[in-house]
Structures are given as C-alpha cells and as structure tokens.
C-alpha cells in the first residue's frame, strides 16, 4: 500500500477530500434547513413516532435515546460546521 501514502498523489487526495467535505456540507445544510417540515416533531414523518416503531437494531441512531427538534438542529449544524472546517483546513 505504498501508493496510498505516496507524495505523488497529494493533489488528487486534496481534491477528493475537499470535494467529499463539500458534499457532506450540502447534505447537513439541507437537513438543517428542511428537517422541521419533513421529520420534525410535527412534520410529515415525525421522528418520535418512527423511533417508537422501529427497533434500534434495525435503525441505529442517536435519536433513539433522545429526540427534539433542537437536538436534531444541533446535530445538523454541528455536522455542517465540521464539514466546513474540513474544507478550509490547509
């Protein structure tokens, strides 16, 4: 696996990692901006009802332990900030 750590591919690694972080940023932003209407406590498919019906083994999630709209927003915005920080790391 010498090729994996080779210094010859630094540009490809940089572009791939930053591109992947940008995709995650878009995903977390979409989740943060749209979750209340879609999966919020009064949304189209409320998470509290979903986690009550589906066991943790079939759908592992931090929201099985606790769910509120603020808790989900905190996770979504934290993910967006982390992705943004990965884009800007030099």
mmCIF file of N, CA and C in Angstrom:
data_model
loop_
_atom_site.group_PDB
_atom_site.id
_atom_site.type_symbol
_atom_site.label_atom_id
_atom_site.label_comp_id
_atom_site.label_asym_id
_atom_site.label_seq_id
_atom_site.Cartn_x
_atom_site.Cartn_y
_atom_site.Cartn_z
ATOM 1 N N UNK A 1 0.815 -1.190 0.000
ATOM 2 C CA UNK A 1 0.000 0.000 0.000
ATOM 3 C C UNK A 1 0.868 1.267 0.000
ATOM 4 N N UNK A 2 2.026 1.200 -0.612
ATOM 5 C CA UNK A 2 2.893 2.360 -0.694
ATOM 6 C C UNK A 2 2.250 3.487 -1.498
ATOM 7 N N UNK A 3 1.492 3.124 -2.520
ATOM 8 C CA UNK A 3 0.871 4.121 -3.370
ATOM 9 C C UNK A 3 -0.136 4.973 -2.601
ATOM 10 N N UNK A 4 -0.697 4.419 -1.540
ATOM 11 C CA UNK A 4 -1.719 5.143 -0.778
ATOM 12 C C UNK A 4 -1.116 6.332 -0.036
ATOM 13 N N UNK A 5 0.093 6.206 0.422
ATOM 14 C CA UNK A 5 0.759 7.276 1.162
ATOM 15 C C UNK A 5 1.773 8.032 0.307
ATOM 16 N N UNK A 6 1.814 7.738 -0.961
ATOM 17 C CA UNK A 6 2.798 8.370 -1.841
ATOM 18 C C UNK A 6 2.564 9.874 -1.928
ATOM 19 N N UNK A 7 3.638 10.616 -1.956
ATOM 20 C CA UNK A 7 3.523 12.073 -2.049
ATOM 21 C C UNK A 7 3.198 12.536 -3.464
ATOM 22 N N UNK A 8 3.221 11.617 -4.430
ATOM 23 C CA UNK A 8 2.927 11.979 -5.814
ATOM 24 C C UNK A 8 1.449 12.279 -6.040
ATOM 25 N N UNK A 9 0.581 11.794 -5.166
ATOM 26 C CA UNK A 9 -0.865 11.929 -5.362
ATOM 27 C C UNK A 9 -1.484 12.953 -4.426
ATOM 28 N N UNK A 10 -0.734 13.910 -3.941
ATOM 29 C CA UNK A 10 -1.238 14.865 -2.958
ATOM 30 C C UNK A 10 -2.378 15.700 -3.518
ATOM 31 N N UNK A 11 -2.303 16.089 -4.787
ATOM 32 C CA UNK A 11 -3.347 16.928 -5.373
ATOM 33 C C UNK A 11 -4.662 16.153 -5.508
ATOM 34 N N UNK A 12 -4.571 14.914 -5.949
ATOM 35 C CA UNK A 12 -5.782 14.097 -6.081
ATOM 36 C C UNK A 12 -6.436 13.873 -4.721
ATOM 37 N N UNK A 13 -5.621 13.598 -3.704
ATOM 38 C CA UNK A 13 -6.169 13.415 -2.346
ATOM 39 C C UNK A 13 -6.819 14.690 -1.846
ATOM 40 N N UNK A 14 -6.174 15.810 -2.081
ATOM 41 C CA UNK A 14 -6.691 17.099 -1.634
ATOM 42 C C UNK A 14 -8.044 17.399 -2.284
ATOM 43 N N UNK A 15 -8.135 17.222 -3.587
ATOM 44 C CA UNK A 15 -9.377 17.490 -4.310
ATOM 45 C C UNK A 15 -10.476 16.531 -3.858
ATOM 46 N N UNK A 16 -10.151 15.270 -3.702
ATOM 47 C CA UNK A 16 -11.147 14.287 -3.277
ATOM 48 C C UNK A 16 -11.663 14.584 -1.875
ATOM 49 N N UNK A 17 -10.762 14.845 -0.948
ATOM 50 C CA UNK A 17 -11.178 15.101 0.431
ATOM 51 C C UNK A 17 -11.995 16.379 0.537
ATOM 52 N N UNK A 18 -11.589 17.430 -0.120
ATOM 53 C CA UNK A 18 -12.346 18.683 -0.078
ATOM 54 C C UNK A 18 -13.695 18.528 -0.778
ATOM 55 N N UNK A 19 -13.721 17.780 -1.879
ATOM 56 C CA UNK A 19 -14.992 17.536 -2.579
ATOM 57 C C UNK A 19 -15.956 16.739 -1.727
ATOM 58 N N UNK A 20 -15.451 15.727 -1.043
ATOM 59 C CA UNK A 20 -16.297 14.928 -0.158
ATOM 60 C C UNK A 20 -16.812 15.771 1.008
ATOM 61 N N UNK A 21 -15.970 16.627 1.552
ATOM 62 C CA UNK A 21 -16.404 17.525 2.628
ATOM 63 C C UNK A 21 -17.476 18.490 2.125
ATOM 64 N N UNK A 22 -17.369 18.948 0.877
ATOM 65 C CA UNK A 22 -18.386 19.835 0.305
ATOM 66 C C UNK A 22 -19.718 19.115 0.140
ATOM 67 N N UNK A 23 -19.684 17.861 -0.265
ATOM 68 C CA UNK A 23 -20.923 17.079 -0.385
ATOM 69 C C UNK A 23 -21.572 16.914 0.983
ATOM 70 N N UNK A 24 -20.775 16.610 1.999
ATOM 71 C CA UNK A 24 -21.307 16.499 3.362
ATOM 72 C C UNK A 24 -21.870 17.833 3.834
ATOM 73 N N UNK A 25 -21.195 18.932 3.519
ATOM 74 C CA UNK A 25 -21.684 20.256 3.899
ATOM 75 C C UNK A 25 -23.068 20.507 3.301
ATOM 76 N N UNK A 26 -23.233 20.205 2.033
ATOM 77 C CA UNK A 26 -24.540 20.388 1.394
ATOM 78 C C UNK A 26 -25.607 19.503 2.036
ATOM 79 N N UNK A 27 -25.248 18.270 2.354
ATOM 80 C CA UNK A 27 -26.202 17.367 2.985
ATOM 81 C C UNK A 27 -26.631 17.839 4.360
ATOM 82 N N UNK A 28 -25.683 18.271 5.179
ATOM 83 C CA UNK A 28 -26.021 18.755 6.516
ATOM 84 C C UNK A 28 -26.799 20.064 6.456
ATOM 85 N N UNK A 29 -26.470 20.946 5.512
ATOM 86 C CA UNK A 29 -27.230 22.182 5.367
ATOM 87 C C UNK A 29 -28.668 21.897 4.944
ATOM 88 N N UNK A 30 -28.839 20.978 4.014
ATOM 89 C CA UNK A 30 -30.199 20.611 3.600
ATOM 90 C C UNK A 30 -30.982 20.028 4.764
ATOM 91 N N UNK A 31 -30.340 19.186 5.540
ATOM 92 C CA UNK A 31 -31.017 18.608 6.705
ATOM 93 C C UNK A 31 -31.383 19.687 7.722
ATOM 94 N N UNK A 32 -30.464 20.614 7.966
ATOM 95 C CA UNK A 32 -30.708 21.666 8.962
ATOM 96 C C UNK A 32 -31.835 22.599 8.530
ATOM 97 N N UNK A 33 -31.927 22.879 7.252
ATOM 98 C CA UNK A 33 -32.915 23.837 6.772
ATOM 99 C C UNK A 33 -34.286 23.222 6.494
ATOM 100 N N UNK A 34 -34.367 21.911 6.301
ATOM 101 C CA UNK A 34 -35.623 21.291 5.899
ATOM 102 C C UNK A 34 -36.200 20.308 6.900
ATOM 103 N N UNK A 35 -35.511 20.013 7.991
ATOM 104 C CA UNK A 35 -35.931 18.902 8.829
ATOM 105 C C UNK A 35 -37.249 19.138 9.548
ATOM 106 N N UNK A 36 -37.554 20.355 9.968
ATOM 107 C CA UNK A 36 -38.783 20.579 10.743
ATOM 108 C C UNK A 36 -40.023 20.197 9.952
ATOM 109 N N UNK A 37 -40.073 20.566 8.687
ATOM 110 C CA UNK A 37 -41.246 20.244 7.874
ATOM 111 C C UNK A 37 -41.300 18.763 7.503
ATOM 112 N N UNK A 38 -40.142 18.137 7.411
ATOM 113 C CA UNK A 38 -40.120 16.745 6.967
ATOM 114 C C UNK A 38 -40.155 15.749 8.119
ATOM 115 N N UNK A 39 -39.233 15.871 9.069
ATOM 116 C CA UNK A 39 -39.154 14.862 10.127
ATOM 117 C C UNK A 39 -39.227 15.445 11.524
ATOM 118 N N UNK A 40 -39.577 16.723 11.626
ATOM 119 C CA UNK A 40 -39.691 17.353 12.937
ATOM 120 C C UNK A 40 -40.824 16.746 13.761
ATOM 121 N N UNK A 41 -40.977 17.210 14.977
ATOM 122 C CA UNK A 41 -41.994 16.653 15.872
ATOM 123 C C UNK A 41 -43.404 16.786 15.300
ATOM 124 N N UNK A 42 -43.606 17.783 14.445
ATOM 125 C CA UNK A 42 -44.909 17.954 13.792
ATOM 126 C C UNK A 42 -44.773 17.887 12.272
ATOM 127 N N UNK A 43 -43.784 17.197 11.791
ATOM 128 C CA UNK A 43 -43.516 17.108 10.364
ATOM 129 C C UNK A 43 -44.316 15.994 9.681
ATOM 130 N N UNK A 44 -43.990 15.743 8.414
ATOM 131 C CA UNK A 44 -44.686 14.728 7.630
ATOM 132 C C UNK A 44 -44.428 13.318 8.163
ATOM 133 N N UNK A 45 -43.205 13.018 8.562
ATOM 134 C CA UNK A 45 -42.852 11.729 9.155
ATOM 135 C C UNK A 45 -42.095 12.007 10.455
ATOM 136 N N UNK A 46 -42.822 12.242 11.542
ATOM 137 C CA UNK A 46 -42.169 12.626 12.794
ATOM 138 C C UNK A 46 -41.226 11.549 13.319
ATOM 139 N N UNK A 47 -40.045 11.961 13.707
ATOM 140 C CA UNK A 47 -39.043 11.040 14.223
ATOM 141 C C UNK A 47 -39.510 10.316 15.482
ATOM 142 N N UNK A 48 -40.170 10.983 16.439
ATOM 143 C CA UNK A 48 -40.589 10.254 17.643
ATOM 144 C C UNK A 48 -41.479 9.040 17.337
ATOM 145 N N UNK A 49 -42.380 9.176 16.383
ATOM 146 C CA UNK A 49 -43.218 8.022 16.005
ATOM 147 C C UNK A 49 -42.392 6.943 15.313
ATOM 148 N N UNK A 50 -41.458 7.365 14.485
ATOM 149 C CA UNK A 50 -40.622 6.412 13.763
ATOM 150 C C UNK A 50 -39.761 5.592 14.713
ATOM 151 N N UNK A 51 -39.073 6.250 15.647
ATOM 152 C CA UNK A 51 -38.199 5.508 16.556
ATOM 153 C C UNK A 51 -38.999 4.671 17.545
ATOM 154 N N UNK A 52 -40.251 5.009 17.764
ATOM 155 C CA UNK A 52 -41.095 4.180 18.628
ATOM 156 C C UNK A 52 -41.474 2.868 17.935
ATOM 157 N N UNK A 53 -41.574 2.900 16.614
ATOM 158 C CA UNK A 53 -41.986 1.703 15.845
ATOM 159 C C UNK A 53 -40.822 0.834 15.387
ATOM 160 N N UNK A 54 -39.685 1.441 15.128
ATOM 161 C CA UNK A 54 -38.544 0.705 14.564
ATOM 162 C C UNK A 54 -37.518 0.472 15.666
ATOM 163 N N UNK A 55 -37.127 -0.791 15.892
ATOM 164 C CA UNK A 55 -36.146 -1.067 16.955
ATOM 165 C C UNK A 55 -34.754 -0.534 16.594
ATOM 166 N N UNK A 56 -33.962 -0.309 17.630
ATOM 167 C CA UNK A 56 -32.614 0.230 17.461
ATOM 168 C C UNK A 56 -31.749 -0.671 16.589
ATOM 169 N N UNK A 57 -31.925 -1.976 16.689
ATOM 170 C CA UNK A 57 -31.107 -2.912 15.901
ATOM 171 C C UNK A 57 -31.349 -2.760 14.402
ATOM 172 N N UNK A 58 -32.540 -2.368 13.994
ATOM 173 C CA UNK A 58 -32.832 -2.200 12.568
ATOM 174 C C UNK A 58 -32.456 -0.815 12.058
ATOM 175 N N UNK A 59 -32.438 0.152 12.943
ATOM 176 C CA UNK A 59 -32.132 1.518 12.543
ATOM 177 C C UNK A 59 -31.388 2.242 13.658
ATOM 178 N N UNK A 60 -30.086 1.971 13.827
ATOM 179 C CA UNK A 60 -29.330 2.608 14.918
ATOM 180 C C UNK A 60 -29.218 4.117 14.692
ATOM 181 N N UNK A 61 -29.458 4.844 15.769
ATOM 182 C CA UNK A 61 -29.420 6.294 15.689
ATOM 183 C C UNK A 61 -29.285 6.882 17.082
ATOM 184 N N UNK A 62 -28.673 8.041 17.165
ATOM 185 C CA UNK A 62 -28.586 8.754 18.448
ATOM 186 C C UNK A 62 -29.960 9.218 18.896
ATOM 187 N N UNK A 63 -30.899 9.306 17.975
ATOM 188 C CA UNK A 63 -32.224 9.823 18.288
ATOM 189 C C UNK A 63 -33.129 8.798 18.959
ATOM 190 N N UNK A 64 -32.684 7.560 19.076
ATOM 191 C CA UNK A 64 -33.442 6.580 19.857
ATOM 192 C C UNK A 64 -33.377 6.931 21.340
ATOM 193 N N UNK A 65 -32.275 7.491 21.783
ATOM 194 C CA UNK A 65 -32.114 7.850 23.192
ATOM 195 C C UNK A 65 -32.875 9.126 23.513
ATOM 196 N N UNK A 66 -32.828 10.088 22.618
ATOM 197 C CA UNK A 66 -33.490 11.372 22.861
ATOM 198 C C UNK A 66 -33.758 12.039 21.524
ATOM 199 N N UNK A 67 -34.927 12.642 21.381
ATOM 200 C CA UNK A 67 -35.205 13.432 20.183
ATOM 201 C C UNK A 67 -35.967 14.691 20.549
ATOM 202 N N UNK A 68 -35.523 15.775 19.978
ATOM 203 C CA UNK A 68 -36.265 17.030 19.964
ATOM 204 C C UNK A 68 -35.792 17.785 18.730
ATOM 205 N N UNK A 69 -36.582 18.739 18.298
ATOM 206 C CA UNK A 69 -36.182 19.498 17.115
ATOM 207 C C UNK A 69 -34.871 20.251 17.353
ATOM 208 N N UNK A 70 -34.674 20.751 18.553
ATOM 209 C CA UNK A 70 -33.424 21.450 18.864
ATOM 210 C C UNK A 70 -32.233 20.499 18.843
ATOM 211 N N UNK A 71 -32.433 19.273 19.351
ATOM 212 C CA UNK A 71 -31.360 18.282 19.366
ATOM 213 C C UNK A 71 -30.949 17.931 17.940
ATOM 214 N N UNK A 72 -31.931 17.735 17.062
ATOM 215 C CA UNK A 72 -31.616 17.437 15.664
ATOM 216 C C UNK A 72 -30.921 18.623 15.007
ATOM 217 N N UNK A 73 -31.405 19.832 15.272
ATOM 218 C CA UNK A 73 -30.779 21.021 14.689
ATOM 219 C C UNK A 73 -29.329 21.141 15.139
ATOM 220 N N UNK A 74 -29.078 20.829 16.405
ATOM 221 C CA UNK A 74 -27.698 20.887 16.908
ATOM 222 C C UNK A 74 -26.811 19.894 16.169
ATOM 223 N N UNK A 75 -27.289 18.678 15.954
ATOM 224 C CA UNK A 75 -26.511 17.673 15.207
ATOM 225 C C UNK A 75 -26.270 18.138 13.767
ATOM 226 N N UNK A 76 -27.308 18.659 13.124
ATOM 227 C CA UNK A 76 -27.176 19.073 11.722
ATOM 228 C C UNK A 76 -26.207 20.247 11.581
ATOM 229 N N UNK A 77 -26.337 21.259 12.432
ATOM 230 C CA UNK A 77 -25.437 22.407 12.338
ATOM 231 C C UNK A 77 -24.011 22.037 12.744
ATOM 232 N N UNK A 78 -23.849 21.140 13.704
ATOM 233 C CA UNK A 78 -22.510 20.680 14.085
ATOM 234 C C UNK A 78 -21.852 19.944 12.913
ATOM 235 N N UNK A 79 -22.618 19.110 12.213
ATOM 236 C CA UNK A 79 -22.091 18.416 11.041
ATOM 237 C C UNK A 79 -21.698 19.386 9.939
ATOM 238 N N UNK A 80 -22.522 20.419 9.735
ATOM 239 C CA UNK A 80 -22.204 21.422 8.716
ATOM 240 C C UNK A 80 -20.936 22.192 9.085
ATOM 241 N N UNK A 81 -20.793 22.550 10.349
ATOM 242 C CA UNK A 81 -19.586 23.260 10.772
ATOM 243 C C UNK A 81 -18.337 22.392 10.653
ATOM 244 N N UNK A 82 -18.471 21.122 10.997
ATOM 245 C CA UNK A 82 -17.338 20.209 10.860
ATOM 246 C C UNK A 82 -16.937 20.046 9.391
ATOM 247 N N UNK A 83 -17.919 19.886 8.515
ATOM 248 C CA UNK A 83 -17.621 19.754 7.088
ATOM 249 C C UNK A 83 -16.981 21.030 6.552
ATOM 250 N N UNK A 84 -17.493 22.171 6.984
ATOM 251 C CA UNK A 84 -16.912 23.435 6.547
ATOM 252 C C UNK A 84 -15.476 23.585 7.034
ATOM 253 N N UNK A 85 -15.226 23.150 8.253
ATOM 254 C CA UNK A 85 -13.852 23.234 8.762
ATOM 255 C C UNK A 85 -12.922 22.300 7.989
ATOM 256 N N UNK A 86 -13.419 21.168 7.529
ATOM 257 C CA UNK A 86 -12.583 20.257 6.739
ATOM 258 C C UNK A 86 -12.287 20.812 5.354
ATOM 259 N N UNK A 87 -13.192 21.609 4.838
ATOM 260 C CA UNK A 87 -12.951 22.241 3.530
ATOM 261 C C UNK A 87 -11.849 23.278 3.643
ATOM 262 N N UNK A 88 -11.809 23.999 4.757
ATOM 263 C CA UNK A 88 -10.866 25.112 4.913
ATOM 264 C C UNK A 88 -9.533 24.730 5.549
ATOM 265 N N UNK A 89 -9.348 23.490 5.931
ATOM 266 C CA UNK A 89 -8.059 23.086 6.505
ATOM 267 C C UNK A 89 -7.000 23.144 5.408
ATOM 268 N N UNK A 90 -5.878 23.769 5.713
ATOM 269 C CA UNK A 90 -4.836 23.863 4.679
ATOM 270 C C UNK A 90 -3.630 23.035 4.995
#
